[in-house]
Amino acid sequence: MRRCLAVIALFAGCSSPPKGPPDDAALSRLGHAGTIAFNLEQPTQAVEQYRAALARAHTRDDAGAIADAGFNLATAQLRAGQPQAALDTARQIQAELARRGITDPAFDLIAATALFRLDDLAASDATAARLAASGDPAMANPAWFMRGLIADIHADRPGLERAAGSLTKTADAADSAELQARLSHDPSPALHAADLRRTALDYRGMARCLALAAQYTPDPEAAADLYLRAGRSAAARGETAEARIWLTAARDHAADAGLRQDADEGLQHLAHPSGLARNANPEPESGR
C-alpha cells in the first residue's frame, strides 16, 4: 500500500520494467487482501492480512517487504483503534530495520500518532518534533499538524501559531484547515476540514472537525446538531469515549426536543451496545 505509487511513477516511462527477483505470489496476495479490507473500512480484517504478510516477509527475509508489511500493519492497527499495538509494531520493525542498517522515519510518525491516541502527549510531541526538524515535507507536515493539536490541547497559542505557520504548500489541506480553525475559532474552516476528511474516508478526523466546528458555533441549536453528527459517527465506529462527550454536549446545547431525544437515544445505545446492534445498522469498523 505504501510504495505502490512510487513504483508506478518510477516505471511509468519504461517500455519494460527492469528484471528483479521473482514475485512472491503469497506475499502479494496477502498484501492485496489487506489493502482491499483497509479500503473497505474493515481494519480488523486488514490487521490480520497484514500480519500474515509480515510473517511471509520474514519468511522471505526481505527488508523492504518487512518494512512495507510492518508499516501497513501498524497503520491498520491505528485505524482499528489499537494504538498500543500500533506503537509496539512500529518499534519492533524499527529495531529490526536498525539491525540491518536501515532507518525509516515513517515509523516515527506512526509512533507519534499512537502516543497521541494513548494520551502520552509529551512523548508524542517529542517524537513529532524530531520529524518536524527532518527537512522532509512528507514527514514534517504531518508532524507539525500533530504538534499543533498538542499545542491547542495545552492552550499554547504560540505553539499552535508556529505549527500552523510551518505547514508547507504540500501539506494536507484538511490539516491546514483544521489548524486554521483552531487558531481563528471560526467554524467555517473546521467544516471545510470535515468535508475534506469525509472525502478521504477519514471519519475519525471528520468527527473531530465536526465537534470542533460545534465548539466555535455561536448558535446553540446549530452547535447541538454538529455535536450530534460527530457523536453518531464516533459511536458507529466504536469510539465510545468521544461519542459520549459529543452526544452529551448535543443534549445539553439542544433546545429542540427531537434533537435532545436523538442525543439521549445515542447515549442509551452507548450504555447498552446490544441494543445498538438490534436497532441500528452502523458502518463497518474504521478509524484514522
PDB file of C-alpha atoms in Angstrom:
ATOM      1  CA  MET A   1       0.000   0.000   0.000  1.00  0.00           C
ATOM      2  CA  ARG A   2       2.782   2.443   0.901  1.00  0.00           C
ATOM      3  CA  ARG A   3       5.204   2.088  -2.008  1.00  0.00           C
ATOM      4  CA  CYS A   4       2.906   1.157  -4.904  1.00  0.00           C
ATOM      5  CA  LEU A   5       2.504   4.719  -6.236  1.00  0.00           C
ATOM      6  CA  ALA A   6       6.245   5.315  -6.109  1.00  0.00           C
ATOM      7  CA  VAL A   7       6.846   2.146  -8.112  1.00  0.00           C
ATOM      8  CA  ILE A   8       4.222   3.111 -10.690  1.00  0.00           C
ATOM      9  CA  ALA A   9       5.792   6.559 -11.073  1.00  0.00           C
ATOM     10  CA  LEU A  10       9.249   5.044 -11.399  1.00  0.00           C
ATOM     11  CA  PHE A  11       8.247   2.652 -14.166  1.00  0.00           C
ATOM     12  CA  ALA A  12       5.826   4.961 -15.980  1.00  0.00           C
ATOM     13  CA  GLY A  13       8.350   5.947 -18.618  1.00  0.00           C
ATOM     14  CA  CYS A  14       9.865   2.486 -19.168  1.00  0.00           C
ATOM     15  CA  SER A  15       8.942   0.275 -22.070  1.00  0.00           C
ATOM     16  CA  SER A  16       9.518  -2.704 -19.780  1.00  0.00           C
ATOM     17  CA  PRO A  17      10.449  -2.868 -16.080  1.00  0.00           C
ATOM     18  CA  PRO A  18      13.959  -3.950 -15.110  1.00  0.00           C
ATOM     19  CA  LYS A  19      14.376  -7.545 -14.098  1.00  0.00           C
ATOM     20  CA  GLY A  20      14.304  -8.304 -10.391  1.00  0.00           C
ATOM     21  CA  PRO A  21      13.704 -11.191  -8.030  1.00  0.00           C
ATOM     22  CA  PRO A  22      10.684 -13.381  -8.772  1.00  0.00           C
ATOM     23  CA  ASP A  23       7.447 -12.118  -7.297  1.00  0.00           C
ATOM     24  CA  ASP A  24       6.306 -13.904  -4.146  1.00  0.00           C
ATOM     25  CA  ALA A  25       2.698 -14.669  -5.025  1.00  0.00           C
ATOM     26  CA  ALA A  26       1.688 -15.426  -1.428  1.00  0.00           C
ATOM     27  CA  LEU A  27       3.147 -12.158  -0.145  1.00  0.00           C
ATOM     28  CA  SER A  28       1.469 -10.177  -2.920  1.00  0.00           C
ATOM     29  CA  ARG A  29      -1.865 -11.890  -2.298  1.00  0.00           C
ATOM     30  CA  LEU A  30      -1.805 -11.194   1.455  1.00  0.00           C
ATOM     31  CA  GLY A  31      -0.813  -7.575   0.975  1.00  0.00           C
ATOM     32  CA  HIS A  32      -3.512  -7.079  -1.657  1.00  0.00           C
ATOM     33  CA  ALA A  33      -6.148  -8.650   0.596  1.00  0.00           C
ATOM     34  CA  GLY A  34      -5.097  -6.353   3.428  1.00  0.00           C
ATOM     35  CA  THR A  35      -5.350  -3.287   1.224  1.00  0.00           C
ATOM     36  CA  ILE A  36      -8.806  -4.281  -0.003  1.00  0.00           C
ATOM     37  CA  ALA A  37     -10.008  -4.726   3.589  1.00  0.00           C
ATOM     38  CA  PHE A  38      -8.418  -1.413   4.614  1.00  0.00           C
ATOM     39  CA  ASN A  39     -10.063   0.461   1.739  1.00  0.00           C
ATOM     40  CA  LEU A  40     -13.416  -1.144   2.568  1.00  0.00           C
ATOM     41  CA  GLU A  41     -13.160   0.275   6.115  1.00  0.00           C
ATOM     42  CA  GLN A  42     -12.593  -3.167   7.629  1.00  0.00           C
ATOM     43  CA  PRO A  43      -9.384  -2.502   9.577  1.00  0.00           C
ATOM     44  CA  THR A  44      -9.661  -5.547  11.843  1.00  0.00           C
ATOM     45  CA  GLN A  45      -9.581  -7.830   8.813  1.00  0.00           C
ATOM     46  CA  ALA A  46      -6.789  -5.705   7.323  1.00  0.00           C
ATOM     47  CA  VAL A  47      -4.748  -6.213  10.502  1.00  0.00           C
ATOM     48  CA  GLU A  48      -4.953  -9.983  10.120  1.00  0.00           C
ATOM     49  CA  GLN A  49      -3.991  -9.920   6.451  1.00  0.00           C
ATOM     50  CA  TYR A  50      -1.076  -7.545   7.009  1.00  0.00           C
ATOM     51  CA  ARG A  51       0.093  -9.605   9.979  1.00  0.00           C
ATOM     52  CA  ALA A  52       0.195 -12.646   7.721  1.00  0.00           C
ATOM     53  CA  ALA A  53       2.015 -10.592   5.063  1.00  0.00           C
ATOM     54  CA  LEU A  54       4.609  -9.581   7.655  1.00  0.00           C
ATOM     55  CA  ALA A  55       5.137 -13.214   8.588  1.00  0.00           C
ATOM     56  CA  ARG A  56       5.602 -14.033   4.897  1.00  0.00           C
ATOM     57  CA  ALA A  57       8.061 -11.138   4.534  1.00  0.00           C
ATOM     58  CA  HIS A  58      10.063 -12.613   7.412  1.00  0.00           C
ATOM     59  CA  THR A  59       9.970 -15.974   5.659  1.00  0.00           C
ATOM     60  CA  ARG A  60      11.396 -14.262   2.592  1.00  0.00           C
ATOM     61  CA  ASP A  61      13.915 -12.315   4.771  1.00  0.00           C
ATOM     62  CA  ASP A  62      13.192  -9.257   2.631  1.00  0.00           C
ATOM     63  CA  ALA A  63      13.893  -5.977   4.453  1.00  0.00           C
ATOM     64  CA  GLY A  64      11.808  -3.902   2.044  1.00  0.00           C
ATOM     65  CA  ALA A  65       8.847  -6.244   2.326  1.00  0.00           C
ATOM     66  CA  ILE A  66       9.203  -6.314   6.122  1.00  0.00           C
ATOM     67  CA  ALA A  67       9.157  -2.504   6.208  1.00  0.00           C
ATOM     68  CA  ASP A  68       6.104  -2.290   3.944  1.00  0.00           C
ATOM     69  CA  ALA A  69       4.110  -5.017   5.682  1.00  0.00           C
ATOM     70  CA  GLY A  70       5.041  -3.657   9.113  1.00  0.00           C
ATOM     71  CA  PHE A  71       4.033  -0.138   8.149  1.00  0.00           C
ATOM     72  CA  ASN A  72       0.727  -1.356   6.718  1.00  0.00           C
ATOM     73  CA  LEU A  73       0.064  -3.460   9.819  1.00  0.00           C
ATOM     74  CA  ALA A  74       0.713  -0.541  12.177  1.00  0.00           C
ATOM     75  CA  THR A  75      -1.470   1.765  10.063  1.00  0.00           C
ATOM     76  CA  ALA A  76      -4.326  -0.749  10.110  1.00  0.00           C
ATOM     77  CA  GLN A  77      -3.941  -1.154  13.868  1.00  0.00           C
ATOM     78  CA  LEU A  78      -4.306   2.609  14.289  1.00  0.00           C
ATOM     79  CA  ARG A  79      -7.395   2.571  12.082  1.00  0.00           C
ATOM     80  CA  ALA A  80      -8.801  -0.327  14.114  1.00  0.00           C
ATOM     81  CA  GLY A  81      -8.443   1.639  17.353  1.00  0.00           C
ATOM     82  CA  GLN A  82      -5.416  -0.329  18.597  1.00  0.00           C
ATOM     83  CA  PRO A  83      -2.828   2.409  19.321  1.00  0.00           C
ATOM     84  CA  GLN A  84      -0.743   0.329  21.736  1.00  0.00           C
ATOM     85  CA  ALA A  85      -0.486  -2.485  19.210  1.00  0.00           C
ATOM     86  CA  ALA A  86       0.458   0.026  16.502  1.00  0.00           C
ATOM     87  CA  LEU A  87       3.156   1.504  18.738  1.00  0.00           C
ATOM     88  CA  ASP A  88       4.538  -1.956  19.520  1.00  0.00           C
ATOM     89  CA  THR A  89       4.589  -2.872  15.830  1.00  0.00           C
ATOM     90  CA  ALA A  90       6.331   0.365  14.848  1.00  0.00           C
ATOM     91  CA  ARG A  91       9.008  -0.059  17.498  1.00  0.00           C
ATOM     92  CA  GLN A  92       9.596  -3.709  16.666  1.00  0.00           C
ATOM     93  CA  ILE A  93      10.000  -3.032  12.948  1.00  0.00           C
ATOM     94  CA  GLN A  94      12.217  -0.014  13.600  1.00  0.00           C
ATOM     95  CA  ALA A  95      14.501  -2.118  15.796  1.00  0.00           C
ATOM     96  CA  GLU A  96      14.692  -4.869  13.183  1.00  0.00           C
ATOM     97  CA  LEU A  97      15.477  -2.437  10.389  1.00  0.00           C
ATOM     98  CA  ALA A  98      18.101  -0.697  12.543  1.00  0.00           C
ATOM     99  CA  ARG A  99      19.915  -4.010  12.960  1.00  0.00           C
ATOM    100  CA  ARG A 100      20.114  -4.112   9.162  1.00  0.00           C
ATOM    101  CA  GLY A 101      21.411  -0.554   8.991  1.00  0.00           C
ATOM    102  CA  ILE A 102      18.093   0.854   7.715  1.00  0.00           C
ATOM    103  CA  THR A 103      16.190   3.858   9.060  1.00  0.00           C
ATOM    104  CA  ASP A 104      12.596   4.631   8.125  1.00  0.00           C
ATOM    105  CA  PRO A 105      11.103   7.807   9.683  1.00  0.00           C
ATOM    106  CA  ALA A 106       7.575   6.748   8.680  1.00  0.00           C
ATOM    107  CA  PHE A 107       7.558   4.530  11.757  1.00  0.00           C
ATOM    108  CA  ASP A 108       8.272   7.561  13.938  1.00  0.00           C
ATOM    109  CA  LEU A 109       5.135   9.153  12.504  1.00  0.00           C
ATOM    110  CA  ILE A 110       3.164   6.027  13.390  1.00  0.00           C
ATOM    111  CA  ALA A 111       4.653   6.139  16.896  1.00  0.00           C
ATOM    112  CA  ALA A 112       3.817   9.834  17.358  1.00  0.00           C
ATOM    113  CA  THR A 113       0.213   9.202  16.318  1.00  0.00           C
ATOM    114  CA  ALA A 114      -0.122   6.152  18.581  1.00  0.00           C
ATOM    115  CA  LEU A 115       1.342   8.025  21.554  1.00  0.00           C
ATOM    116  CA  PHE A 116      -1.127  10.861  20.919  1.00  0.00           C
ATOM    117  CA  ARG A 117      -4.019   8.382  20.944  1.00  0.00           C
ATOM    118  CA  LEU A 118      -2.638   6.924  24.199  1.00  0.00           C
ATOM    119  CA  ASP A 119      -2.626  10.437  25.752  1.00  0.00           C
ATOM    120  CA  ASP A 120       1.151  10.434  26.157  1.00  0.00           C
ATOM    121  CA  LEU A 121       1.323  13.932  24.734  1.00  0.00           C
ATOM    122  CA  ALA A 122       4.857  14.697  25.899  1.00  0.00           C
ATOM    123  CA  ALA A 123       6.308  11.635  24.157  1.00  0.00           C
ATOM    124  CA  SER A 124       4.165  12.253  21.077  1.00  0.00           C
ATOM    125  CA  ASP A 125       5.327  15.861  20.830  1.00  0.00           C
ATOM    126  CA  ALA A 126       8.980  14.888  21.300  1.00  0.00           C
ATOM    127  CA  THR A 127       8.742  12.331  18.507  1.00  0.00           C
ATOM    128  CA  ALA A 128       6.883  14.747  16.239  1.00  0.00           C
ATOM    129  CA  ALA A 129       9.459  17.465  16.949  1.00  0.00           C
ATOM    130  CA  ARG A 130      12.240  15.268  15.591  1.00  0.00           C
ATOM    131  CA  LEU A 131      10.253  14.647  12.421  1.00  0.00           C
ATOM    132  CA  ALA A 132       9.364  18.329  12.073  1.00  0.00           C
ATOM    133  CA  ALA A 133      13.065  19.157  12.080  1.00  0.00           C
ATOM    134  CA  SER A 134      13.881  16.492   9.486  1.00  0.00           C
ATOM    135  CA  GLY A 135      13.519  18.743   6.464  1.00  0.00           C
ATOM    136  CA  ASP A 136      11.413  16.113   4.666  1.00  0.00           C
ATOM    137  CA  PRO A 137       7.982  17.675   3.964  1.00  0.00           C
ATOM    138  CA  ALA A 138       6.360  14.230   3.754  1.00  0.00           C
ATOM    139  CA  MET A 139       7.288  13.706   7.404  1.00  0.00           C
ATOM    140  CA  ALA A 140       7.486  17.301   8.647  1.00  0.00           C
ATOM    141  CA  ASN A 141       3.990  18.405   7.588  1.00  0.00           C
ATOM    142  CA  PRO A 142       2.033  15.696   9.464  1.00  0.00           C
ATOM    143  CA  ALA A 143       4.442  16.116  12.392  1.00  0.00           C
ATOM    144  CA  TRP A 144       3.711  19.839  12.574  1.00  0.00           C
ATOM    145  CA  PHE A 145      -0.006  19.076  12.431  1.00  0.00           C
ATOM    146  CA  MET A 146       0.414  16.722  15.385  1.00  0.00           C
ATOM    147  CA  ARG A 147       2.368  19.371  17.264  1.00  0.00           C
ATOM    148  CA  GLY A 148      -0.411  21.862  16.526  1.00  0.00           C
ATOM    149  CA  LEU A 149      -3.054  19.580  18.007  1.00  0.00           C
ATOM    150  CA  ILE A 150      -0.951  19.094  21.127  1.00  0.00           C
ATOM    151  CA  ALA A 151      -0.287  22.833  21.459  1.00  0.00           C
ATOM    152  CA  ASP A 152      -4.023  23.514  21.213  1.00  0.00           C
ATOM    153  CA  ILE A 153      -4.777  20.953  23.919  1.00  0.00           C
ATOM    154  CA  HIS A 154      -2.252  22.742  26.152  1.00  0.00           C
ATOM    155  CA  ALA A 155      -3.729  26.167  25.245  1.00  0.00           C
ATOM    156  CA  ASP A 156      -0.286  27.047  23.853  1.00  0.00           C
ATOM    157  CA  ARG A 157      -1.221  29.642  21.236  1.00  0.00           C
ATOM    158  CA  PRO A 158       2.376  30.477  20.218  1.00  0.00           C
ATOM    159  CA  GLY A 159       2.985  26.762  19.683  1.00  0.00           C
ATOM    160  CA  LEU A 160      -0.201  26.462  17.639  1.00  0.00           C
ATOM    161  CA  GLU A 161       0.742  29.503  15.552  1.00  0.00           C
ATOM    162  CA  ARG A 162       4.202  28.064  14.923  1.00  0.00           C
ATOM    163  CA  ALA A 163       2.750  24.713  13.865  1.00  0.00           C
ATOM    164  CA  ALA A 164       0.198  26.250  11.507  1.00  0.00           C
ATOM    165  CA  GLY A 165       2.816  28.557  10.018  1.00  0.00           C
ATOM    166  CA  SER A 166       5.267  25.690   9.487  1.00  0.00           C
ATOM    167  CA  LEU A 167       2.971  23.718   7.182  1.00  0.00           C
ATOM    168  CA  THR A 168       4.122  23.947   3.577  1.00  0.00           C
ATOM    169  CA  LYS A 169       2.040  24.156   0.411  1.00  0.00           C
ATOM    170  CA  THR A 170       2.284  20.384   0.094  1.00  0.00           C
ATOM    171  CA  ALA A 171       0.649  19.796   3.478  1.00  0.00           C
ATOM    172  CA  ASP A 172      -2.685  18.001   3.655  1.00  0.00           C
ATOM    173  CA  ALA A 173      -5.397  20.608   3.022  1.00  0.00           C
ATOM    174  CA  ALA A 174      -7.585  19.228   5.805  1.00  0.00           C
ATOM    175  CA  ASP A 175      -4.715  19.508   8.309  1.00  0.00           C
ATOM    176  CA  SER A 176      -4.108  23.129   7.298  1.00  0.00           C
ATOM    177  CA  ALA A 177      -7.806  23.991   7.556  1.00  0.00           C
ATOM    178  CA  GLU A 178      -8.144  22.346  10.959  1.00  0.00           C
ATOM    179  CA  LEU A 179      -5.200  24.232  12.443  1.00  0.00           C
ATOM    180  CA  GLN A 180      -6.544  27.478  10.989  1.00  0.00           C
ATOM    181  CA  ALA A 181      -9.894  26.756  12.648  1.00  0.00           C
ATOM    182  CA  ARG A 182      -8.170  26.190  15.967  1.00  0.00           C
ATOM    183  CA  LEU A 183      -6.299  29.493  15.574  1.00  0.00           C
ATOM    184  CA  SER A 184      -9.270  31.585  14.457  1.00  0.00           C
ATOM    185  CA  HIS A 185     -12.039  29.867  16.455  1.00  0.00           C
ATOM    186  CA  ASP A 186     -14.029  30.038  13.227  1.00  0.00           C
ATOM    187  CA  PRO A 187     -16.337  27.104  12.433  1.00  0.00           C
ATOM    188  CA  SER A 188     -16.032  27.586   8.643  1.00  0.00           C
ATOM    189  CA  PRO A 189     -12.518  26.135   8.197  1.00  0.00           C
ATOM    190  CA  ALA A 190     -13.422  23.359  10.639  1.00  0.00           C
ATOM    191  CA  LEU A 191     -16.414  22.409   8.478  1.00  0.00           C
ATOM    192  CA  HIS A 192     -14.225  22.596   5.375  1.00  0.00           C
ATOM    193  CA  ALA A 193     -11.730  20.266   7.050  1.00  0.00           C
ATOM    194  CA  ALA A 194     -14.591  17.909   7.940  1.00  0.00           C
ATOM    195  CA  ASP A 195     -15.682  17.811   4.277  1.00  0.00           C
ATOM    196  CA  LEU A 196     -12.136  17.083   3.124  1.00  0.00           C
ATOM    197  CA  ARG A 197     -11.696  14.313   5.685  1.00  0.00           C
ATOM    198  CA  ARG A 198     -15.037  12.762   4.708  1.00  0.00           C
ATOM    199  CA  THR A 199     -13.910  12.647   1.092  1.00  0.00           C
ATOM    200  CA  ALA A 200     -10.659  10.983   2.202  1.00  0.00           C
ATOM    201  CA  LEU A 201     -12.652   8.398   4.233  1.00  0.00           C
ATOM    202  CA  ASP A 202     -11.015   9.763   7.406  1.00  0.00           C
ATOM    203  CA  TYR A 203     -14.157   9.504   9.512  1.00  0.00           C
ATOM    204  CA  ARG A 204     -12.325   9.794  12.813  1.00  0.00           C
ATOM    205  CA  GLY A 205     -10.841  13.121  11.720  1.00  0.00           C
ATOM    206  CA  MET A 206     -14.183  14.180  10.207  1.00  0.00           C
ATOM    207  CA  ALA A 207     -15.994  13.684  13.514  1.00  0.00           C
ATOM    208  CA  ARG A 208     -13.267  15.589  15.365  1.00  0.00           C
ATOM    209  CA  CYS A 209     -13.666  18.523  12.964  1.00  0.00           C
ATOM    210  CA  LEU A 210     -17.462  18.480  13.265  1.00  0.00           C
ATOM    211  CA  ALA A 211     -17.113  18.708  17.044  1.00  0.00           C
ATOM    212  CA  LEU A 212     -14.536  21.470  16.619  1.00  0.00           C
ATOM    213  CA  ALA A 213     -16.970  23.423  14.439  1.00  0.00           C
ATOM    214  CA  ALA A 214     -19.656  22.914  17.091  1.00  0.00           C
ATOM    215  CA  GLN A 215     -17.314  24.316  19.740  1.00  0.00           C
ATOM    216  CA  TYR A 216     -16.915  27.533  17.722  1.00  0.00           C
ATOM    217  CA  THR A 217     -20.551  27.876  16.568  1.00  0.00           C
ATOM    218  CA  PRO A 218     -22.381  30.628  18.499  1.00  0.00           C
ATOM    219  CA  ASP A 219     -25.895  29.305  17.780  1.00  0.00           C
ATOM    220  CA  PRO A 220     -26.584  26.633  20.425  1.00  0.00           C
ATOM    221  CA  GLU A 221     -29.030  24.727  18.227  1.00  0.00           C
ATOM    222  CA  ALA A 222     -26.611  24.599  15.293  1.00  0.00           C
ATOM    223  CA  ALA A 223     -23.841  23.558  17.674  1.00  0.00           C
ATOM    224  CA  ALA A 224     -26.063  20.812  19.088  1.00  0.00           C
ATOM    225  CA  ASP A 225     -26.684  19.430  15.608  1.00  0.00           C
ATOM    226  CA  LEU A 226     -22.943  19.356  14.851  1.00  0.00           C
ATOM    227  CA  TYR A 227     -22.200  17.630  18.152  1.00  0.00           C
ATOM    228  CA  LEU A 228     -24.932  15.089  17.395  1.00  0.00           C
ATOM    229  CA  ARG A 229     -23.440  14.346  13.966  1.00  0.00           C
ATOM    230  CA  ALA A 230     -19.960  13.965  15.450  1.00  0.00           C
ATOM    231  CA  GLY A 231     -21.235  11.748  18.262  1.00  0.00           C
ATOM    232  CA  ARG A 232     -23.210   9.483  15.959  1.00  0.00           C
ATOM    233  CA  SER A 233     -20.206   8.984  13.697  1.00  0.00           C
ATOM    234  CA  ALA A 234     -17.940   8.191  16.615  1.00  0.00           C
ATOM    235  CA  ALA A 235     -20.490   5.798  18.132  1.00  0.00           C
ATOM    236  CA  ALA A 236     -20.913   3.940  14.838  1.00  0.00           C
ATOM    237  CA  ARG A 237     -17.155   3.409  14.757  1.00  0.00           C
ATOM    238  CA  GLY A 238     -16.903   2.195  18.340  1.00  0.00           C
ATOM    239  CA  GLU A 239     -15.215   5.332  19.731  1.00  0.00           C
ATOM    240  CA  THR A 240     -17.347   5.362  22.850  1.00  0.00           C
ATOM    241  CA  ALA A 241     -15.424   7.944  24.880  1.00  0.00           C
ATOM    242  CA  GLU A 242     -15.609  10.625  22.199  1.00  0.00           C
ATOM    243  CA  ALA A 243     -19.174   9.663  21.304  1.00  0.00           C
ATOM    244  CA  ARG A 244     -20.298  10.068  24.901  1.00  0.00           C
ATOM    245  CA  ILE A 245     -18.690  13.522  25.206  1.00  0.00           C
ATOM    246  CA  TRP A 246     -20.187  14.802  21.958  1.00  0.00           C
ATOM    247  CA  LEU A 247     -23.647  13.293  22.415  1.00  0.00           C
ATOM    248  CA  THR A 248     -23.805  14.761  25.919  1.00  0.00           C
ATOM    249  CA  ALA A 249     -22.831  18.163  24.503  1.00  0.00           C
ATOM    250  CA  ALA A 250     -25.546  17.794  21.855  1.00  0.00           C
ATOM    251  CA  ARG A 251     -28.153  17.064  24.504  1.00  0.00           C
ATOM    252  CA  ASP A 252     -27.011  19.956  26.702  1.00  0.00           C
ATOM    253  CA  HIS A 253     -26.972  22.514  23.867  1.00  0.00           C
ATOM    254  CA  ALA A 254     -30.246  21.483  22.234  1.00  0.00           C
ATOM    255  CA  ALA A 255     -33.466  23.386  22.737  1.00  0.00           C
ATOM    256  CA  ASP A 256     -35.299  21.227  20.209  1.00  0.00           C
ATOM    257  CA  ALA A 257     -36.952  18.249  21.910  1.00  0.00           C
ATOM    258  CA  GLY A 258     -36.395  15.959  18.921  1.00  0.00           C
ATOM    259  CA  LEU A 259     -32.669  16.665  18.820  1.00  0.00           C
ATOM    260  CA  ARG A 260     -32.405  16.099  22.589  1.00  0.00           C
ATOM    261  CA  GLN A 261     -34.211  12.793  22.161  1.00  0.00           C
ATOM    262  CA  ASP A 262     -31.821  11.734  19.381  1.00  0.00           C
ATOM    263  CA  ALA A 263     -28.842  12.551  21.613  1.00  0.00           C
ATOM    264  CA  ASP A 264     -30.381  10.687  24.566  1.00  0.00           C
ATOM    265  CA  GLU A 265     -31.034   7.642  22.390  1.00  0.00           C
ATOM    266  CA  GLY A 266     -27.447   7.719  21.225  1.00  0.00           C
ATOM    267  CA  LEU A 267     -26.228   7.808  24.822  1.00  0.00           C
ATOM    268  CA  GLN A 268     -28.539   4.923  25.722  1.00  0.00           C
ATOM    269  CA  HIS A 269     -27.135   2.869  22.855  1.00  0.00           C
ATOM    270  CA  LEU A 270     -23.632   3.505  24.203  1.00  0.00           C
ATOM    271  CA  ALA A 271     -24.726   2.226  27.601  1.00  0.00           C
ATOM    272  CA  HIS A 272     -26.407  -0.826  26.026  1.00  0.00           C
ATOM    273  CA  PRO A 273     -24.429  -1.733  22.885  1.00  0.00           C
ATOM    274  CA  SER A 274     -26.528  -4.842  22.264  1.00  0.00           C
ATOM    275  CA  GLY A 275     -29.463  -2.509  21.746  1.00  0.00           C
ATOM    276  CA  LEU A 276     -27.453  -0.612  19.149  1.00  0.00           C
ATOM    277  CA  ALA A 277     -26.808  -3.840  17.284  1.00  0.00           C
ATOM    278  CA  ARG A 278     -30.524  -4.649  17.226  1.00  0.00           C
ATOM    279  CA  ASN A 279     -31.805  -1.209  16.310  1.00  0.00           C
ATOM    280  CA  ALA A 280     -29.129   0.271  14.054  1.00  0.00           C
ATOM    281  CA  ASN A 281     -27.022  -0.597  11.072  1.00  0.00           C
ATOM    282  CA  PRO A 282     -23.634   1.054  11.713  1.00  0.00           C
ATOM    283  CA  GLU A 283     -20.938   1.285   9.060  1.00  0.00           C
ATOM    284  CA  PRO A 284     -18.030  -1.190   9.130  1.00  0.00           C
ATOM    285  CA  GLU A 285     -15.381  -0.641  11.801  1.00  0.00           C
ATOM    286  CA  SER A 286     -12.813   2.039  10.899  1.00  0.00           C
ATOM    287  CA  GLY A 287     -10.592   4.863  12.214  1.00  0.00           C
ATOM    288  CA  ARG A 288      -7.779   7.407  11.417  1.00  0.00           C
TER     289      ARG A 288
END
